[in-house]
Coordinates of C-alpha atoms in Angstrom, one line a residue:
Chain A
X1 CA 156.6 171.0 213.0
X2 CA 157.2 174.2 214.9
X3 CA 160.0 172.9 216.9
X4 CA 161.9 171.5 214.0
X5 CA 161.8 175.0 212.4
X6 CA 163.0 176.5 215.6
X7 CA 165.9 174.0 215.6
X8 CA 166.8 174.8 211.8
X9 CA 166.3 178.6 212.4
X10 CA 168.6 178.6 215.2
X11 CA 171.4 176.6 213.1
X12 CA 171.0 179.4 210.2
X13 CA 171.2 182.1 212.9
X14 CA 174.2 180.8 214.5
X15 CA 176.0 181.1 211.0
X16 CA 174.4 184.8 210.5
X17 CA 176.0 185.8 213.9
X18 CA 179.3 184.6 212.9
X19 CA 179.2 186.5 209.7
X20 CA 177.6 189.3 211.5
X21 CA 180.2 189.7 214.3
X22 CA 182.9 190.6 211.4
X23 CA 180.4 193.5 210.4
X24 CA 179.9 195.0 213.4
X25 CA 183.4 194.8 214.8
X26 CA 184.7 196.6 211.6
X27 CA 181.9 199.2 212.0
X28 CA 182.6 199.5 215.5
X29 CA 186.5 200.7 215.0
X30 CA 186.3 202.5 211.7
X31 CA 182.4 203.2 211.2
X32 CA 182.6 201.4 207.5
X33 CA 179.9 199.1 206.4
X34 CA 182.4 196.5 204.9
X35 CA 180.2 195.5 201.9
X36 CA 183.1 193.2 200.9
X37 CA 182.5 191.0 204.0
X38 CA 179.9 188.9 202.3
X39 CA 182.6 188.0 199.6
X40 CA 185.2 187.0 202.5
X41 CA 182.5 184.3 203.7
X42 CA 182.2 183.1 200.2
X43 CA 186.3 182.9 199.6
X44 CA 186.1 180.7 203.1
X45 CA 184.1 178.2 201.7
X46 CA 185.7 178.0 198.0
X47 CA 189.3 177.9 199.7
X48 CA 188.3 175.2 201.8
X49 CA 187.2 173.3 198.7
X50 CA 190.4 174.0 197.0
X51 CA 192.5 172.9 200.1
X52 CA 190.3 169.7 200.5
X53 CA 190.9 168.7 196.7
X54 CA 194.7 168.6 197.5
X55 CA 193.8 165.7 199.6
X56 CA 193.9 167.4 202.9
X57 CA 191.7 166.6 205.9
X58 CA 188.7 168.6 206.5
X59 CA 189.7 170.2 209.7
X60 CA 193.1 171.2 208.5
X61 CA 191.4 172.5 205.3
X62 CA 189.1 174.5 207.2
X63 CA 191.9 175.9 209.6
X64 CA 194.0 176.9 206.6
X65 CA 191.3 178.6 205.0
X66 CA 190.5 180.5 207.9
X67 CA 194.1 181.7 207.9
X68 CA 194.1 182.6 204.3
X69 CA 190.8 184.4 204.4
X70 CA 191.9 186.4 207.6
X71 CA 195.0 187.5 205.6
X72 CA 192.7 188.4 202.6
X73 CA 190.8 190.6 205.2
X74 CA 193.8 192.3 206.6
X75 CA 195.2 193.0 202.9
X76 CA 191.6 194.3 201.9
X77 CA 191.7 196.9 204.6
X78 CA 195.6 197.8 203.9
X79 CA 195.1 198.1 200.2
X80 CA 191.5 199.3 199.9
X81 CA 190.3 201.2 203.2
X82 CA 193.3 202.4 204.9
X83 CA 194.2 205.1 202.1
X84 CA 190.6 206.5 202.5
X85 CA 190.6 206.9 206.5
X86 CA 190.5 210.7 206.1
X87 CA 188.5 210.7 202.8
X88 CA 184.7 211.3 202.6
X89 CA 182.7 208.4 204.0
X90 CA 181.1 207.9 201.0
X91 CA 184.4 207.3 199.0
X92 CA 185.5 204.2 201.4
X93 CA 181.5 202.9 201.0
X94 CA 182.0 202.8 197.1
X95 CA 185.4 201.3 197.6
X96 CA 184.0 198.7 199.7
X97 CA 181.4 197.8 196.9
X98 CA 183.8 198.0 194.4
X99 CA 185.9 195.3 196.2
X100 CA 182.8 193.0 196.4
X101 CA 182.3 193.1 192.9
X102 CA 186.1 192.6 192.3
X103 CA 186.0 189.9 194.7
X104 CA 183.0 188.1 193.4
X105 CA 184.1 188.2 189.7
X106 CA 187.7 187.0 190.8
X107 CA 185.9 184.0 192.2
X108 CA 183.9 183.5 189.0
X109 CA 187.1 183.5 187.1
X110 CA 188.8 181.0 189.2
X111 CA 186.2 178.5 190.6
X112 CA 183.8 179.2 187.5
X113 CA 180.3 180.6 187.8
X114 CA 178.2 177.5 188.3
X115 CA 177.4 176.2 191.8
X116 CA 179.8 173.3 193.3
X117 CA 178.9 170.7 195.6
X118 CA 180.7 170.2 198.8
X119 CA 182.9 167.4 198.7
X120 CA 181.0 164.4 200.2
X121 CA 184.0 162.3 200.7
X122 CA 185.6 164.9 203.0
X123 CA 182.8 164.7 205.3
X124 CA 182.7 161.8 207.9
X125 CA 179.9 159.5 207.1
X126 CA 177.9 160.2 210.4
X127 CA 177.4 164.0 209.8
X128 CA 173.9 163.5 208.1
X129 CA 172.6 161.0 210.5
X130 CA 170.4 162.3 213.5
X131 CA 172.4 163.0 216.6
X132 CA 169.1 163.6 218.9
X133 CA 165.4 162.8 217.9
X134 CA 162.8 163.8 220.5
X135 CA 159.2 163.1 219.0
X136 CA 159.3 164.9 215.8
X137 CA 162.4 166.9 216.1
X138 CA 165.7 165.7 214.7
X139 CA 168.9 167.5 215.1
X140 CA 171.5 166.2 212.4
X141 CA 175.3 165.6 213.7
X142 CA 176.3 168.4 211.1
X143 CA 174.0 170.7 212.9
X144 CA 175.4 169.5 216.5
X145 CA 179.0 170.3 215.0
X146 CA 177.7 173.9 213.8
X147 CA 176.4 174.8 217.4
X148 CA 179.7 173.6 218.9
X149 CA 182.0 175.2 216.5
X150 CA 179.9 178.7 216.4
X151 CA 179.4 178.8 220.3
X152 CA 183.4 177.9 220.8
X153 CA 184.5 180.5 218.4
X154 CA 181.8 183.1 219.9
X155 CA 183.3 182.6 223.5
X156 CA 186.9 182.5 222.3
X157 CA 186.0 186.2 220.6
X158 CA 184.2 187.3 223.8
X159 CA 187.4 186.2 225.6
X160 CA 189.7 187.9 223.2
X161 CA 187.7 191.1 223.7
X162 CA 187.0 191.7 227.3
X163 CA 190.2 189.8 228.6
X164 CA 193.0 190.5 226.4
X165 CA 195.3 193.6 225.8
X166 CA 194.4 194.0 222.1
X167 CA 190.7 193.3 222.9
X168 CA 190.6 196.4 225.3
X169 CA 192.8 198.3 222.6
X170 CA 189.8 197.7 220.1
X171 CA 187.0 198.6 222.8
X172 CA 189.1 201.8 223.0
X173 CA 189.4 202.2 219.5
X174 CA 185.4 202.0 219.0
X175 CA 184.9 204.7 221.7
X176 CA 187.4 207.3 220.1
X177 CA 189.9 206.6 217.7
X178 CA 191.8 209.7 218.3
X179 CA 192.1 209.5 221.8
X180 CA 193.0 205.7 221.5
X181 CA 196.2 206.8 219.3
X182 CA 197.1 209.6 221.9
X183 CA 197.2 206.8 224.5
X184 CA 199.8 205.0 222.7
X185 CA 197.5 202.3 220.9
X186 CA 198.8 201.4 217.2
X187 CA 195.5 202.1 215.5
X188 CA 196.3 200.4 212.3
X189 CA 197.7 197.1 214.0
X190 CA 194.4 197.2 216.1
X191 CA 192.4 197.6 213.0
X192 CA 194.4 194.9 211.0
X193 CA 193.6 192.5 213.7
X194 CA 189.8 193.4 213.9
X195 CA 189.7 192.7 210.0
X196 CA 191.8 189.5 210.8
X197 CA 189.3 188.0 213.4
X198 CA 186.1 189.2 211.6
X199 CA 187.3 187.5 208.3
X200 CA 188.4 184.1 209.9
X201 CA 185.0 183.9 211.7
X202 CA 183.3 184.8 208.3
X203 CA 185.3 182.1 206.5
X204 CA 184.3 179.4 208.8
X205 CA 180.5 180.3 208.5
X206 CA 181.1 179.8 204.6
X207 CA 182.4 176.5 205.0
X208 CA 179.7 175.5 207.6
X209 CA 176.9 176.8 205.1
X210 CA 178.3 175.1 202.2
X211 CA 178.4 171.8 204.1
X212 CA 175.1 172.5 205.5
X213 CA 173.3 173.1 202.1
X214 CA 175.7 170.9 200.0
X215 CA 176.5 173.8 197.7
X216 CA 178.5 176.9 197.0
X217 CA 178.4 179.6 194.3
X218 CA 180.5 182.8 193.9
X219 CA 177.6 185.1 194.5
X220 CA 176.5 183.6 197.8
X221 CA 178.3 186.2 199.6
X222 CA 175.7 188.9 198.7
X223 CA 172.7 187.6 200.3
X224 CA 174.4 186.1 203.4
X225 CA 176.2 189.6 203.6
X226 CA 173.2 191.6 203.5
X227 CA 171.2 189.3 206.4
X228 CA 174.4 189.2 208.4
X229 CA 174.4 192.9 208.2
X230 CA 170.7 193.3 209.1
X231 CA 171.6 191.0 212.1
X232 CA 174.1 193.4 213.1
X233 CA 171.8 196.0 212.9
X234 CA 169.2 194.3 214.7
X235 CA 171.6 193.5 217.8
X236 CA 173.1 197.1 217.7
X237 CA 175.6 197.6 215.4
X238 CA 179.1 198.0 217.0
X239 CA 177.9 195.4 219.6
X240 CA 179.4 192.0 219.4
X241 CA 177.1 190.3 221.7
X242 CA 174.2 192.1 220.1
X243 CA 175.3 190.8 216.6
X244 CA 175.2 187.2 218.0
X245 CA 171.9 187.9 219.5
X246 CA 170.7 189.5 216.2
X247 CA 172.1 186.7 214.2
X248 CA 170.0 184.1 216.0
X249 CA 166.8 186.1 216.0
X250 CA 166.9 186.9 212.5
X251 CA 167.8 183.1 211.5
X252 CA 164.6 182.1 213.3
X253 CA 162.4 184.9 212.0
X254 CA 163.5 183.9 208.7
X255 CA 162.9 180.2 209.2
X256 CA 159.4 180.9 210.7
X257 CA 158.3 183.8 208.3
X258 CA 159.3 181.2 205.4
X259 CA 157.2 178.4 206.9
X260 CA 154.2 180.4 208.2
X261 CA 153.9 183.5 206.1
X262 CA 155.3 183.2 202.6
X263 CA 158.1 181.1 201.6
X264 CA 159.0 183.3 198.6
X265 CA 159.5 186.4 200.7
X266 CA 162.0 184.2 202.7
X267 CA 164.6 187.2 202.0
X268 CA 162.1 189.7 202.5
X269 CA 161.9 188.9 206.1
X270 CA 165.7 189.7 206.7
X271 CA 164.8 193.4 204.9
X272 CA 161.7 194.0 206.7
X273 CA 163.2 193.2 209.8
X274 CA 166.1 195.5 209.2
X275 CA 164.1 198.3 208.2
X276 CA 161.3 198.2 211.1
X277 CA 164.4 198.0 213.5
X278 CA 166.0 200.8 212.3
X279 CA 163.1 203.0 212.1
X280 CA 161.9 202.1 215.7
X281 CA 165.0 201.1 217.4
X282 CA 167.9 202.4 215.5
X283 CA 170.1 201.4 218.6
X284 CA 169.2 197.7 218.1
X285 CA 168.6 195.5 221.0
X286 CA 172.2 196.1 222.7
X287 CA 173.5 198.8 220.9
X288 CA 174.3 202.3 222.6
X289 CA 172.0 204.8 221.3
X290 CA 173.7 206.5 218.3
X291 CA 174.3 210.2 218.0
X292 CA 174.9 212.1 214.8
X293 CA 178.7 212.4 215.0
X294 CA 179.9 215.7 214.2
Chain B
X1 CA 189.3 229.9 178.4
X2 CA 185.8 230.4 179.0
X3 CA 185.0 231.3 175.4
X4 CA 186.9 228.1 174.4
X5 CA 184.8 225.8 176.6
X6 CA 181.8 227.4 175.4
X7 CA 182.7 226.9 171.7
X8 CA 183.5 223.3 172.6
X9 CA 180.2 222.7 174.1
X10 CA 178.5 224.2 171.1
X11 CA 180.6 221.8 168.8
X12 CA 179.4 218.8 171.1
X13 CA 176.0 219.9 170.9
X14 CA 175.9 220.1 167.4
X15 CA 177.6 216.9 166.6
X16 CA 175.2 215.1 168.9
X17 CA 172.5 216.5 167.2
X18 CA 173.5 215.8 163.8
X19 CA 175.1 212.2 164.4
X20 CA 172.0 210.1 163.9
X21 CA 171.7 211.8 160.4
X22 CA 174.9 211.2 159.3
X23 CA 175.5 208.4 156.8
X24 CA 178.4 206.8 159.0
X25 CA 175.9 206.4 162.1
X26 CA 176.0 202.9 163.5
X27 CA 173.2 201.4 165.1
X28 CA 175.3 200.1 168.2
X29 CA 176.7 203.4 169.0
X30 CA 173.2 205.1 168.7
X31 CA 172.2 202.3 171.1
X32 CA 174.9 203.3 173.7
X33 CA 174.2 206.9 173.1
X34 CA 170.4 206.2 174.2
X35 CA 171.6 204.2 177.2
X36 CA 173.9 206.9 178.4
X37 CA 170.8 209.1 178.1
X38 CA 168.8 207.0 180.3
X39 CA 171.7 207.1 183.0
X40 CA 172.2 210.9 182.5
X41 CA 168.7 211.5 183.8
X42 CA 169.2 208.7 186.4
X43 CA 172.3 210.3 187.7
X44 CA 170.9 213.8 187.8
X45 CA 167.9 212.5 189.5
X46 CA 170.0 210.4 192.3
X47 CA 172.2 213.4 192.7
X48 CA 169.5 215.4 194.4
X49 CA 169.8 213.2 197.5
X50 CA 173.5 212.6 198.4
X51 CA 174.6 215.6 196.2
X52 CA 172.2 218.4 197.2
X53 CA 171.0 217.3 200.3
X54 CA 173.9 214.8 201.7
X55 CA 171.6 211.8 202.0
X56 CA 173.2 208.6 201.0
X57 CA 170.6 206.6 198.9
X58 CA 171.4 203.2 198.0
X59 CA 168.0 202.2 196.9
X60 CA 167.7 204.5 193.8
X61 CA 167.2 201.5 191.6
X62 CA 163.8 200.8 193.3
X63 CA 162.1 203.7 191.8
X64 CA 163.8 203.4 188.4
X65 CA 162.2 199.7 188.5
X66 CA 158.8 201.2 189.8
X67 CA 158.8 203.7 187.0
X68 CA 159.6 201.0 184.5
X69 CA 157.0 198.6 185.5
X70 CA 154.2 201.4 185.9
X71 CA 155.0 202.4 182.3
X72 CA 155.3 198.7 181.4
X73 CA 151.9 197.4 182.6
X74 CA 149.8 200.7 181.9
X75 CA 150.9 200.2 178.1
X76 CA 150.3 196.6 178.1
X77 CA 146.6 196.5 180.0
X78 CA 145.5 200.1 179.0
X79 CA 147.3 201.0 175.8
X80 CA 147.9 204.4 177.2
X81 CA 149.7 207.3 175.3
X82 CA 153.7 207.6 176.3
X83 CA 152.7 211.6 177.1
X84 CA 150.2 210.3 179.8
X85 CA 152.5 207.6 181.3
X86 CA 155.6 209.5 182.0
X87 CA 153.9 211.8 184.3
X88 CA 151.8 208.9 185.9
X89 CA 155.1 206.8 186.3
X90 CA 156.7 209.7 187.8
X91 CA 154.0 210.5 190.1
X92 CA 154.0 206.9 191.2
X93 CA 157.6 207.1 191.9
X94 CA 157.1 210.2 193.8
X95 CA 154.5 208.6 195.6
X96 CA 156.5 205.7 196.9
X97 CA 159.4 208.2 197.5
X98 CA 157.5 210.2 200.1
X99 CA 155.9 206.6 201.5
X100 CA 159.5 205.4 202.1
X101 CA 160.7 208.8 202.9
X102 CA 158.3 210.1 205.7
X103 CA 159.5 207.3 208.3
X104 CA 163.0 206.9 207.3
X105 CA 164.5 210.8 206.7
X106 CA 165.1 211.3 210.2
X107 CA 167.4 208.5 210.1
X108 CA 171.4 209.8 209.4
X109 CA 174.1 208.5 207.7
X110 CA 174.6 204.6 207.1
X111 CA 171.2 203.8 208.5
X112 CA 169.5 205.8 206.0
X113 CA 171.6 204.1 203.2
X114 CA 170.8 200.9 204.5
X115 CA 167.1 201.4 204.8
X116 CA 167.2 202.5 201.1
X117 CA 169.0 199.7 200.1
X118 CA 166.5 197.2 202.0
X119 CA 163.5 199.1 200.0
X120 CA 165.1 198.1 196.6
X121 CA 165.6 194.8 197.5
X122 CA 162.1 194.5 198.7
X123 CA 161.2 196.0 195.2
X124 CA 162.8 193.3 193.3
X125 CA 161.6 190.5 195.6
X126 CA 157.9 192.1 195.0
X127 CA 158.3 192.3 191.1
X128 CA 159.9 188.7 191.2
X129 CA 157.0 187.2 193.2
X130 CA 153.8 188.8 192.6
X131 CA 153.3 187.0 189.5
X132 CA 149.6 188.1 189.1
X133 CA 150.5 191.5 188.4
X134 CA 154.3 191.4 187.2
X135 CA 154.5 187.8 185.3
X136 CA 157.2 187.3 187.9
X137 CA 160.9 186.4 186.9
X138 CA 159.8 185.9 183.1
X139 CA 159.3 189.9 182.7
X140 CA 156.9 191.9 180.7
X141 CA 157.3 191.5 177.1
X142 CA 155.6 193.2 174.1
X143 CA 155.6 196.7 175.1
X144 CA 154.5 198.9 172.7
X145 CA 156.9 201.5 171.5
X146 CA 156.5 205.4 171.9
X147 CA 154.0 206.9 169.4
X148 CA 152.9 210.2 168.4
X149 CA 149.5 210.6 167.6
X150 CA 148.2 214.0 166.0
X151 CA 144.8 212.5 164.5
X152 CA 143.1 214.8 166.9
X153 CA 144.7 217.8 165.7
X154 CA 143.6 216.5 162.1
X155 CA 140.2 215.9 163.0
X156 CA 140.1 219.4 164.8
X157 CA 141.5 221.3 161.7
X158 CA 138.9 219.2 159.7
X159 CA 141.4 217.2 157.7
X160 CA 140.8 213.5 157.0
X161 CA 143.6 210.9 158.0
X162 CA 145.5 209.3 160.9
X163 CA 148.6 211.4 161.8
X164 CA 150.4 208.6 163.9
X165 CA 154.1 208.1 164.1
X166 CA 155.2 204.8 166.1
X167 CA 158.7 204.8 167.0
X168 CA 160.8 202.5 165.1
X169 CA 164.9 201.9 165.6
X170 CA 167.0 204.0 167.6
X171 CA 166.9 207.6 166.0
X172 CA 163.5 208.9 167.4
X173 CA 164.4 207.5 170.7
X174 CA 167.8 209.2 170.6
X175 CA 166.2 212.6 170.1
X176 CA 163.4 211.9 172.5
X177 CA 166.1 211.0 175.0
X178 CA 168.0 214.0 174.3
X179 CA 164.7 216.1 175.0
X180 CA 164.1 214.2 178.2
X181 CA 168.0 214.8 179.4
X182 CA 167.5 218.5 178.3
X183 CA 164.3 218.8 180.4
X184 CA 165.7 217.3 183.6
X185 CA 168.8 219.3 183.1
X186 CA 167.1 222.8 183.2
X187 CA 164.6 221.5 186.1
X188 CA 168.0 220.8 188.2
X189 CA 169.6 224.2 187.1
X190 CA 166.2 225.8 188.3
X191 CA 166.3 223.6 191.4
X192 CA 169.7 224.4 192.1
X193 CA 169.2 228.1 192.1
X194 CA 165.9 228.2 194.0
X195 CA 165.2 228.7 197.5
X196 CA 164.7 225.0 197.8
X197 CA 167.9 224.2 196.3
X198 CA 169.5 226.6 198.9
X199 CA 167.7 224.8 201.6
X200 CA 169.0 221.4 200.3
X201 CA 172.6 222.7 200.3
X202 CA 172.3 224.2 203.8
X203 CA 170.9 220.6 205.0
X204 CA 173.7 219.0 203.4
X205 CA 176.3 221.5 204.8
X206 CA 175.0 221.6 208.4
X207 CA 171.7 220.3 209.1
X208 CA 171.6 221.5 212.8
X209 CA 172.5 225.1 211.5
X210 CA 170.1 224.8 208.9
X211 CA 167.4 223.8 211.4
X212 CA 168.2 226.4 213.6
X213 CA 167.9 229.0 210.9
X214 CA 164.1 227.7 210.1
X215 CA 164.6 225.1 207.6
X216 CA 162.0 222.6 207.9
X217 CA 164.4 219.5 207.6
X218 CA 161.6 216.7 207.1
X219 CA 159.6 218.6 204.7
X220 CA 162.8 219.8 202.5
X221 CA 164.2 216.1 202.8
X222 CA 160.8 214.9 201.5
X223 CA 160.3 217.0 198.7
X224 CA 164.1 215.9 197.7
X225 CA 163.0 212.3 198.1
X226 CA 160.0 212.8 195.9
X227 CA 161.6 214.8 193.2
X228 CA 164.4 212.4 193.1
X229 CA 162.4 209.2 193.0
X230 CA 159.9 211.0 190.5
X231 CA 163.0 211.4 188.2
X232 CA 164.0 208.0 188.7
X233 CA 160.7 206.4 187.8
X234 CA 160.6 209.0 184.7
X235 CA 163.8 207.5 183.4
X236 CA 162.1 204.1 184.3
X237 CA 159.2 204.7 182.1
X238 CA 161.3 205.7 179.2
X239 CA 163.4 202.7 179.6
X240 CA 160.5 200.7 179.2
X241 CA 159.0 202.3 176.3
X242 CA 162.5 202.0 174.5
X243 CA 163.6 198.2 175.3
X244 CA 160.0 197.1 175.0
X245 CA 161.0 194.3 177.4
X246 CA 161.5 194.6 181.3
X247 CA 162.4 192.2 184.0
X248 CA 162.9 192.2 187.7
X249 CA 166.7 191.3 187.4
X250 CA 167.1 194.7 185.4
X251 CA 166.6 196.6 188.6
X252 CA 168.8 194.8 190.9
X253 CA 171.5 196.7 193.4
X254 CA 174.1 196.9 191.0
X255 CA 172.1 199.6 189.0
X256 CA 172.0 201.6 192.2
X257 CA 175.4 201.0 192.4
X258 CA 176.3 202.0 189.2
X259 CA 174.6 205.2 189.2
X260 CA 175.9 206.4 192.4
X261 CA 179.2 205.9 190.9
X262 CA 178.5 208.2 188.3
X263 CA 177.4 210.7 190.7
X264 CA 180.7 210.5 192.7
X265 CA 183.0 210.0 189.8
X266 CA 181.7 213.4 188.4
X267 CA 181.7 215.3 191.8
X268 CA 178.9 215.0 194.3
X269 CA 176.3 218.1 193.8
X270 CA 177.6 218.8 190.4
X271 CA 174.8 218.5 187.8
X272 CA 177.5 218.6 184.8
X273 CA 179.3 215.9 186.7
X274 CA 176.7 213.6 187.1
X275 CA 176.3 213.9 183.1
X276 CA 180.1 213.3 182.4
X277 CA 180.1 210.3 185.1
X278 CA 177.1 208.6 183.2
X279 CA 179.2 209.3 179.7
X280 CA 182.6 207.8 181.4
X281 CA 181.0 204.7 183.1
X282 CA 178.7 203.6 180.5
X283 CA 181.1 204.2 177.6
X284 CA 183.9 202.4 179.9
X285 CA 181.5 199.6 180.5
X286 CA 181.0 199.3 176.5
X287 CA 184.8 199.5 175.9
X288 CA 185.6 196.9 178.3
X289 CA 182.9 194.6 176.9
X290 CA 184.4 194.8 173.5
X291 CA 188.2 195.0 174.5
X292 CA 188.3 191.9 177.0
X293 CA 187.4 189.2 174.7
X294 CA 189.7 190.5 172.1
X295 CA 192.7 190.1 174.6
X296 CA 191.3 186.3 175.3
X297 CA 190.1 187.3 178.9
X298 CA 186.6 185.7 180.1
X299 CA 183.5 187.9 180.5
X300 CA 183.9 188.1 184.0
X301 CA 187.2 190.3 183.8
X302 CA 184.6 193.2 182.8
X303 CA 182.9 193.6 186.2
X304 CA 186.3 192.9 188.0
X305 CA 188.0 195.5 186.0
X306 CA 184.7 197.7 186.8
X307 CA 185.1 197.2 190.5
X308 CA 188.8 197.8 190.3
X309 CA 188.7 200.9 188.4
X310 CA 186.0 202.5 191.0
X311 CA 188.4 201.5 193.9
X312 CA 191.2 203.3 192.1
X313 CA 189.1 206.3 191.5
X314 CA 188.1 206.5 195.1
X315 CA 191.7 206.2 196.0
X316 CA 193.2 208.9 193.9
X317 CA 190.2 211.2 193.5
X318 CA 187.8 210.8 196.4
X319 CA 185.9 213.8 195.6
X320 CA 185.2 212.9 192.2
X321 CA 186.3 215.0 188.8
X322 CA 184.7 218.3 189.5
X323 CA 185.2 218.4 193.1
X324 CA 183.0 221.0 194.7
X325 CA 184.4 223.8 197.0
X326 CA 185.9 222.1 200.3
X327 CA 182.9 221.5 202.4
X328 CA 184.5 223.7 205.1
X329 CA 184.7 226.8 203.3
X330 CA 181.5 226.2 201.6
X331 CA 180.0 225.9 205.1
X332 CA 181.5 229.4 206.6
X333 CA 180.4 230.8 203.5
X334 CA 176.8 229.6 203.4
X335 CA 176.4 230.2 207.2
X336 CA 177.6 233.8 206.9
X337 CA 175.2 234.3 204.4
X338 CA 172.4 232.8 206.4
X339 CA 173.4 235.0 209.4
X340 CA 173.5 238.0 207.2
X341 CA 169.8 237.4 205.8
X342 CA 168.8 236.9 209.3
X343 CA 170.3 240.4 210.8
X344 CA 168.7 242.1 207.7
X345 CA 165.1 240.6 208.4
X346 CA 165.7 241.5 212.0
X347 CA 166.5 245.2 210.9
X348 CA 163.8 245.4 208.8

């Protein structure tokens, strides 16, 4: 039982981690809690559904949804956040929440407010069958797919951030935006790139969750967004490996908390962990210590 | 100009006082006006934190919910008088404000915002799951309306009879709400000009400078948090005794956001701005509610429009309607003032 919950928690945690990197990267470069990131994740699930309903194979639908959602993420930045770069921080935060409400209700108008099932016929039949069985622990093929996809995406992301020029530019921006601009970095292009990558990974997380739980609904972004943000804080906001670690720890904590403490307070575990971490270790597991910026 | 503005103010006040007594009054309009009053109190209460102290509180609705549930449950179980319940609810709100404030107020910026947000989510979870206390998602129905009981006065005067008036319909709540708004407004004005209010402003403008001038940051921030939470809870207790039914989903994050939007829209730190923000956003919500279905649009477009309008307002007027003096000039002026005071004290 314990081992099984550990496995389920790990699955959930990898998905949180995928969403959390979107938060943490955006926070790293423009210091904004992108409240609309949860809605980006939700759009990933719904766009995949729409692409599948045109008769597209699953993999193609996911890739297309990922690209579409990446474009939406960039648009979000260009339309809503870019004009407010120099405005008070509060204005940008309210804009982010406003966009979140806008996107959520837009999805309700397009796809209706009722939960929709993930189209089963689009999934290969073996997905729900156990891939591995150890005494009383089973890992389904779906879980294996989630592990593989999530880990591949994270390795790719780490390579981009550490090995490429644009990754170096992102890190430079996170250190000091003005200095980066003075060194000839096209700041807006790097920020757009950050939004694109973060949103694309969020979209994949959205698809995988709706496959895993076989349901999607327009308000699903809110809770997942909050938990992923908690994961980002837990790992140390601004740190990409931190967000991954934070996601996994939070997923496991949540599953164990639901199993052993109280299942109605399942979501409360995320908030409680987040509050305790912020109070006792604001820099998270892997974050640099934050100083009040002048 | 100033004279004209003053005349306008009195005209509005007179119209507001007279409206419920007019033959053309409308129950729906009265209801919306009472709702606006509830939000005016909430906006003024929240304004203390981001407006006066520069602390972004995203969990204000938690205190509103605590106040509403305190009032609702005390009414249901102990049949307590409204006049006793309001201060008790406010005290309970302030208590939770201090409990949350003491460990979190040394956090800065977004961290503080996120912790308060988490707190309000935990309040909703508590209200939903502790069924033994709150009846859970079913909510608390059958809360008694406000009543005024002067029977004790009658017996004191030696007159027979029960002098008791239970509120019915919107009109008495309208006047009670007005009284509450006025009370909080005067409180805010007094606070703004007090030693406490000046310390808050100093913290908002430059907490390091304020601390080095001898302002005890933690103490003043905790007081701000307690007062703000108390006012939020007070609005909640009025709300519970007005709607006579409360449930956990009335106190979700959306409400915090709405109140924050009122404060920012009006102009952070401006008390009149908070009032105007409450009027505009509630009125806008009602106008959209009526207008959009007539245009043949689904109900969801209301919130869609709401979100979009907030984005546009922030885009074109990030400082709100009554923008305060630019923070930089404010800061130098304040620091100059503090320096002068310090110098005066030294020479004395």
